[in-house]
PDB file of C-alpha atoms in Angstrom:
ATOM      1  CA  MET A  28      -0.706   8.258  24.763  1.00  0.00           C
ATOM      2  CA  GLU A  29      -1.698  11.672  25.831  1.00  0.00           C
ATOM      3  CA  LYS A  30       0.731  14.466  25.776  1.00  0.00           C
ATOM      4  CA  PHE A  31      -0.111  17.240  28.472  1.00  0.00           C
ATOM      5  CA  ALA A  32       1.267  21.018  28.361  1.00  0.00           C
ATOM      6  CA  ARG A  33       1.218  20.904  32.089  1.00  0.00           C
ATOM      7  CA  LEU A  34       2.239  18.839  35.059  1.00  0.00           C
ATOM      8  CA  ILE A  35      -0.178  16.148  35.847  1.00  0.00           C
ATOM      9  CA  SER A  36      -0.765  13.646  38.636  1.00  0.00           C
ATOM     10  CA  VAL A  37       1.404  10.688  37.759  1.00  0.00           C
ATOM     11  CA  ALA A  38       0.846   8.594  40.844  1.00  0.00           C
ATOM     12  CA  PRO A  39      -0.809   5.848  38.811  1.00  0.00           C
ATOM     13  CA  PHE A  40       2.216   5.787  36.586  1.00  0.00           C
ATOM     14  CA  PHE A  41       4.505   5.537  39.418  1.00  0.00           C
ATOM     15  CA  LEU A  42       2.517   2.431  40.865  1.00  0.00           C
ATOM     16  CA  LEU A  43       2.909   0.783  37.493  1.00  0.00           C
ATOM     17  CA  LEU A  44       6.565   1.293  37.213  1.00  0.00           C
ATOM     18  CA  CYS A  45       7.319  -0.024  40.621  1.00  0.00           C
ATOM     19  CA  LEU A  46       6.221  -3.349  39.398  1.00  0.00           C
ATOM     20  CA  PRO A  47       9.205  -5.373  38.265  1.00  0.00           C
ATOM     21  CA  PHE A  48       9.310  -4.430  34.634  1.00  0.00           C
ATOM     22  CA  SER A  49      11.721  -4.484  31.995  1.00  0.00           C
ATOM     23  CA  LEU A  50      11.585  -3.897  28.310  1.00  0.00           C
ATOM     24  CA  ALA A  51      14.406  -4.043  25.944  1.00  0.00           C
ATOM     25  CA  GLY A  52      16.621  -5.207  28.807  1.00  0.00           C
ATOM     26  CA  HIS A  53      16.075  -2.036  30.864  1.00  0.00           C
ATOM     27  CA  ASP A  54      14.532  -2.335  34.415  1.00  0.00           C
ATOM     28  CA  TYR A  55      12.290   0.676  34.532  1.00  0.00           C
ATOM     29  CA  GLY A  56      11.025  -0.354  38.063  1.00  0.00           C
ATOM     30  CA  GLN A  57      14.709   0.013  39.163  1.00  0.00           C
ATOM     31  CA  ALA A  58      15.311   3.250  37.037  1.00  0.00           C
ATOM     32  CA  LEU A  59      12.358   4.822  38.884  1.00  0.00           C
ATOM     33  CA  SER A  60      13.483   3.458  42.372  1.00  0.00           C
ATOM     34  CA  LYS A  61      16.838   5.099  41.982  1.00  0.00           C
ATOM     35  CA  SER A  62      15.306   8.295  40.860  1.00  0.00           C
ATOM     36  CA  ILE A  63      13.143   8.696  44.076  1.00  0.00           C
ATOM     37  CA  LEU A  64      16.352   7.623  46.337  1.00  0.00           C
ATOM     38  CA  PHE A  65      18.161  10.482  44.590  1.00  0.00           C
ATOM     39  CA  PHE A  66      15.641  12.901  45.568  1.00  0.00           C
ATOM     40  CA  GLU A  67      15.622  11.435  49.100  1.00  0.00           C
ATOM     41  CA  ALA A  68      19.340  12.126  49.365  1.00  0.00           C
ATOM     42  CA  GLN A  69      18.742  15.713  48.641  1.00  0.00           C
ATOM     43  CA  ARG A  70      16.116  16.348  51.497  1.00  0.00           C
ATOM     44  CA  SER A  71      17.027  19.270  53.857  1.00  0.00           C
ATOM     45  CA  GLY A  72      15.569  19.584  57.276  1.00  0.00           C
ATOM     46  CA  TYR A  73      14.196  17.002  59.719  1.00  0.00           C
ATOM     47  CA  LEU A  74      14.511  13.827  57.898  1.00  0.00           C
ATOM     48  CA  PRO A  75      11.647  11.163  58.510  1.00  0.00           C
ATOM     49  CA  HIS A  76      12.032   7.900  60.258  1.00  0.00           C
ATOM     50  CA  ASP A  77      11.694   6.183  57.057  1.00  0.00           C
ATOM     51  CA  GLN A  78      14.567   7.854  55.233  1.00  0.00           C
ATOM     52  CA  ARG A  79      16.494   5.466  53.086  1.00  0.00           C
ATOM     53  CA  VAL A  80      19.614   7.164  52.445  1.00  0.00           C
ATOM     54  CA  THR A  81      20.965   6.515  55.755  1.00  0.00           C
ATOM     55  CA  TRP A  82      24.492   8.268  55.465  1.00  0.00           C
ATOM     56  CA  ARG A  83      22.255  11.529  55.315  1.00  0.00           C
ATOM     57  CA  SER A  84      21.094  13.285  58.852  1.00  0.00           C
ATOM     58  CA  ASN A  85      19.245  16.613  59.421  1.00  0.00           C
ATOM     59  CA  SER A  86      20.398  19.716  57.987  1.00  0.00           C
ATOM     60  CA  GLY A  87      19.679  23.489  57.687  1.00  0.00           C
ATOM     61  CA  LEU A  88      17.455  23.275  60.907  1.00  0.00           C
ATOM     62  CA  ASN A  89      18.016  27.210  61.313  1.00  0.00           C
ATOM     63  CA  ASP A  90      16.950  27.911  57.750  1.00  0.00           C
ATOM     64  CA  GLY A  91      14.770  31.114  57.569  1.00  0.00           C
ATOM     65  CA  LYS A  92      15.206  31.737  61.475  1.00  0.00           C
ATOM     66  CA  ALA A  93      17.102  35.195  60.805  1.00  0.00           C
ATOM     67  CA  SER A  94      13.995  36.339  58.875  1.00  0.00           C
ATOM     68  CA  GLY A  95      11.426  35.012  61.691  1.00  0.00           C
ATOM     69  CA  LEU A  96      10.542  32.161  59.292  1.00  0.00           C
ATOM     70  CA  ASP A  97      10.368  28.298  59.524  1.00  0.00           C
ATOM     71  CA  LEU A  98      12.037  27.533  56.184  1.00  0.00           C
ATOM     72  CA  VAL A  99      13.250  24.114  57.535  1.00  0.00           C
ATOM     73  CA  GLY A 100      12.794  21.332  54.727  1.00  0.00           C
ATOM     74  CA  GLY A 101      12.677  21.103  50.872  1.00  0.00           C
ATOM     75  CA  TYR A 102      15.529  19.960  48.602  1.00  0.00           C
ATOM     76  CA  TYR A 103      19.189  20.795  47.999  1.00  0.00           C
ATOM     77  CA  ASP A 104      20.252  21.831  44.557  1.00  0.00           C
ATOM     78  CA  ALA A 105      22.110  18.938  43.137  1.00  0.00           C
ATOM     79  CA  GLY A 106      23.020  20.443  39.908  1.00  0.00           C
ATOM     80  CA  ARG A 107      26.454  20.387  40.504  1.00  0.00           C
ATOM     81  CA  GLN A 108      26.393  16.821  41.297  1.00  0.00           C
ATOM     82  CA  CYS A 109      24.771  16.065  37.998  1.00  0.00           C
ATOM     83  CA  GLU A 110      27.673  17.851  36.349  1.00  0.00           C
ATOM     84  CA  ILE A 111      30.519  15.963  38.038  1.00  0.00           C
ATOM     85  CA  CYS A 112      28.828  12.554  37.433  1.00  0.00           C
ATOM     86  CA  GLY A 113      28.292  13.529  33.506  1.00  0.00           C
ATOM     87  CA  GLU A 114      24.611  14.004  33.781  1.00  0.00           C
ATOM     88  CA  LEU A 115      24.093  17.545  33.638  1.00  0.00           C
ATOM     89  CA  GLY A 116      24.039  17.706  29.709  1.00  0.00           C
ATOM     90  CA  HIS A 117      21.293  14.744  29.870  1.00  0.00           C
ATOM     91  CA  ALA A 118      19.205  16.465  32.197  1.00  0.00           C
ATOM     92  CA  MET A 119      19.146  19.538  30.423  1.00  0.00           C
ATOM     93  CA  ASN A 120      18.222  17.756  27.411  1.00  0.00           C
ATOM     94  CA  ALA A 121      15.263  16.157  29.062  1.00  0.00           C
ATOM     95  CA  VAL A 122      14.151  19.584  30.136  1.00  0.00           C
ATOM     96  CA  LYS A 123      14.502  21.090  26.658  1.00  0.00           C
ATOM     97  CA  TRP A 124      12.487  18.191  25.240  1.00  0.00           C
ATOM     98  CA  GLY A 125       9.734  19.122  27.340  1.00  0.00           C
ATOM     99  CA  SER A 126       9.932  22.881  26.872  1.00  0.00           C
ATOM    100  CA  ASP A 127      10.436  22.577  23.330  1.00  0.00           C
ATOM    101  CA  TYR A 128       6.940  21.070  23.504  1.00  0.00           C
ATOM    102  CA  LEU A 129       5.200  23.592  25.667  1.00  0.00           C
ATOM    103  CA  ILE A 130       6.468  26.377  23.091  1.00  0.00           C
ATOM    104  CA  LYS A 131       4.640  24.156  20.201  1.00  0.00           C
ATOM    105  CA  ALA A 132       1.657  24.102  22.582  1.00  0.00           C
ATOM    106  CA  HIS A 133       1.620  27.851  22.598  1.00  0.00           C
ATOM    107  CA  PRO A 134       1.548  28.993  18.967  1.00  0.00           C
ATOM    108  CA  GLN A 135      -0.038  32.255  19.760  1.00  0.00           C
ATOM    109  CA  PRO A 136      -0.299  34.658  22.876  1.00  0.00           C
ATOM    110  CA  ASP A 137      -3.889  33.736  23.597  1.00  0.00           C
ATOM    111  CA  VAL A 138      -4.176  29.820  22.530  1.00  0.00           C
ATOM    112  CA  LEU A 139      -2.781  27.120  24.382  1.00  0.00           C
ATOM    113  CA  TYR A 140      -3.062  23.635  23.684  1.00  0.00           C
ATOM    114  CA  GLY A 141      -3.343  21.480  26.658  1.00  0.00           C
ATOM    115  CA  GLU A 142      -4.005  17.883  25.615  1.00  0.00           C
ATOM    116  CA  VAL A 143      -3.455  15.758  22.739  1.00  0.00           C
ATOM    117  CA  GLY A 144      -5.569  12.514  22.473  1.00  0.00           C
ATOM    118  CA  ASP A 145      -8.590  11.460  24.103  1.00  0.00           C
ATOM    119  CA  GLY A 146      -8.303  10.398  27.817  1.00  0.00           C
ATOM    120  CA  ASN A 147     -10.955   7.942  28.349  1.00  0.00           C
ATOM    121  CA  THR A 148      -9.785   5.792  24.881  1.00  0.00           C
ATOM    122  CA  ASP A 149      -6.019   6.280  25.668  1.00  0.00           C
ATOM    123  CA  HIS A 150      -6.077   4.969  28.903  1.00  0.00           C
ATOM    124  CA  TYR A 151      -7.418   1.385  27.546  1.00  0.00           C
ATOM    125  CA  CYS A 152      -4.670   1.457  25.082  1.00  0.00           C
ATOM    126  CA  TRP A 153      -1.964  -0.853  26.277  1.00  0.00           C
ATOM    127  CA  GLN A 154       0.470  -1.185  22.944  1.00  0.00           C
ATOM    128  CA  ARG A 155       3.369   0.826  21.980  1.00  0.00           C
ATOM    129  CA  PRO A 156       2.973   4.471  21.231  1.00  0.00           C
ATOM    130  CA  GLU A 157       4.234   3.511  17.762  1.00  0.00           C
ATOM    131  CA  ASP A 158       1.343   1.338  17.044  1.00  0.00           C
ATOM    132  CA  MET A 159      -1.748   3.748  18.275  1.00  0.00           C
ATOM    133  CA  THR A 160      -4.672   3.965  16.382  1.00  0.00           C
ATOM    134  CA  THR A 161      -6.785   6.230  18.897  1.00  0.00           C
ATOM    135  CA  ASP A 162      -8.000   9.583  18.100  1.00  0.00           C
ATOM    136  CA  ARG A 163      -5.420  12.146  18.253  1.00  0.00           C
ATOM    137  CA  ARG A 164      -7.428  15.230  18.514  1.00  0.00           C
ATOM    138  CA  ALA A 165      -5.857  18.401  20.021  1.00  0.00           C
ATOM    139  CA  TYR A 166      -7.643  20.314  22.873  1.00  0.00           C
ATOM    140  CA  LYS A 167      -6.955  24.056  23.339  1.00  0.00           C
ATOM    141  CA  ILE A 168      -7.686  26.868  25.833  1.00  0.00           C
ATOM    142  CA  ASP A 169      -8.332  30.385  24.523  1.00  0.00           C
ATOM    143  CA  PRO A 170     -10.374  33.441  25.659  1.00  0.00           C
ATOM    144  CA  SER A 171     -13.623  31.263  24.492  1.00  0.00           C
ATOM    145  CA  ASN A 172     -12.409  28.030  26.152  1.00  0.00           C
ATOM    146  CA  PRO A 173     -10.845  29.015  29.678  1.00  0.00           C
ATOM    147  CA  GLY A 174      -8.348  27.236  31.473  1.00  0.00           C
ATOM    148  CA  SER A 175      -6.269  29.789  33.735  1.00  0.00           C
ATOM    149  CA  ASP A 176      -4.760  26.903  35.623  1.00  0.00           C
ATOM    150  CA  LEU A 177      -3.356  25.294  32.729  1.00  0.00           C
ATOM    151  CA  ALA A 178      -1.955  28.696  31.428  1.00  0.00           C
ATOM    152  CA  GLY A 179      -0.487  29.558  34.940  1.00  0.00           C
ATOM    153  CA  GLU A 180       1.175  26.062  35.203  1.00  0.00           C
ATOM    154  CA  THR A 181       2.534  26.124  31.765  1.00  0.00           C
ATOM    155  CA  ALA A 182       3.668  29.722  32.096  1.00  0.00           C
ATOM    156  CA  ALA A 183       5.502  28.644  35.426  1.00  0.00           C
ATOM    157  CA  ALA A 184       7.136  25.443  33.739  1.00  0.00           C
ATOM    158  CA  MET A 185       8.505  27.542  30.920  1.00  0.00           C
ATOM    159  CA  ALA A 186       9.811  30.130  33.145  1.00  0.00           C
ATOM    160  CA  ALA A 187      11.531  27.565  35.524  1.00  0.00           C
ATOM    161  CA  ALA A 188      13.041  26.023  32.247  1.00  0.00           C
ATOM    162  CA  SER A 189      14.528  29.389  31.216  1.00  0.00           C
ATOM    163  CA  ILE A 190      16.508  29.121  34.405  1.00  0.00           C
ATOM    164  CA  VAL A 191      18.159  26.052  33.203  1.00  0.00           C
ATOM    165  CA  PHE A 192      19.340  27.423  30.093  1.00  0.00           C
ATOM    166  CA  ARG A 193      20.245  31.193  31.195  1.00  0.00           C
ATOM    167  CA  ARG A 194      23.866  30.633  30.986  1.00  0.00           C
ATOM    168  CA  SER A 195      24.214  28.103  28.142  1.00  0.00           C
ATOM    169  CA  ASN A 196      21.623  29.132  25.651  1.00  0.00           C
ATOM    170  CA  PRO A 197      20.431  32.617  26.557  1.00  0.00           C
ATOM    171  CA  SER A 198      18.412  33.160  23.278  1.00  0.00           C
ATOM    172  CA  TYR A 199      16.540  30.074  24.258  1.00  0.00           C
ATOM    173  CA  ALA A 200      15.948  31.122  27.723  1.00  0.00           C
ATOM    174  CA  ASN A 201      14.492  34.370  26.516  1.00  0.00           C
ATOM    175  CA  GLU A 202      12.318  32.634  24.275  1.00  0.00           C
ATOM    176  CA  LEU A 203      10.988  30.584  26.922  1.00  0.00           C
ATOM    177  CA  LEU A 204      10.479  33.820  29.211  1.00  0.00           C
ATOM    178  CA  THR A 205       8.555  35.371  26.288  1.00  0.00           C
ATOM    179  CA  HIS A 206       6.092  32.395  26.096  1.00  0.00           C
ATOM    180  CA  ALA A 207       5.801  32.345  29.906  1.00  0.00           C
ATOM    181  CA  ARG A 208       4.673  35.867  30.006  1.00  0.00           C
ATOM    182  CA  GLN A 209       2.418  35.629  27.069  1.00  0.00           C
ATOM    183  CA  ALA A 210       0.752  32.379  28.512  1.00  0.00           C
ATOM    184  CA  GLY A 211       0.717  34.192  32.154  1.00  0.00           C
ATOM    185  CA  ARG A 212      -0.902  37.331  30.889  1.00  0.00           C
ATOM    186  CA  SER A 213      -3.540  35.849  28.434  1.00  0.00           C
ATOM    187  CA  ASN A 214      -7.132  36.187  29.374  1.00  0.00           C
ATOM    188  CA  PHE A 215      -7.850  32.215  29.851  1.00  0.00           C
ATOM    189  CA  ALA A 216     -10.296  32.995  32.789  1.00  0.00           C
ATOM    190  CA  ALA A 217     -13.908  31.906  32.390  1.00  0.00           C
ATOM    191  CA  HIS A 218     -16.077  35.035  31.284  1.00  0.00           C
ATOM    192  CA  SER A 219     -19.101  35.799  33.618  1.00  0.00           C
TER     193      SER A 219
END
């Protein structure tokens, strides 16, 4: 399985998970469906006709008006609800799992590893990750191998993750910000 240090398009993955599919007694299609439904419940603005969370209606319709802008839409921050239902710690652990990996993928200020594994062979591997035998080579960007888009996305992800830990783990939040600044300032652009 490829590990990316940036956000990637996961549409094919979502389509696969939408199929009735269970493993070790867990219905992952249902888990995905409920996750998407949760985000539908957090919508702000004019809700679409196909809104499945029927107890919600349009809201925040004057957002941005005082500033002369149309800022209607987006999502509400549901962090407090996660805390009330006992899931905030799990959500923070999920963020930390990813941000720990981003820190590992950025071992030096001008080096960022963006992929592990070969995309062509990995996509033909339909076995458990524990049983993989495909090439696990790591690919990096640096001043000689540019990738400013990857560096920018990774910096943004680390900066966003730092907000999650600002109160509960300030030293970790600062570590994430240090990496974000380094990755964001590094010269990963193509040289002419």
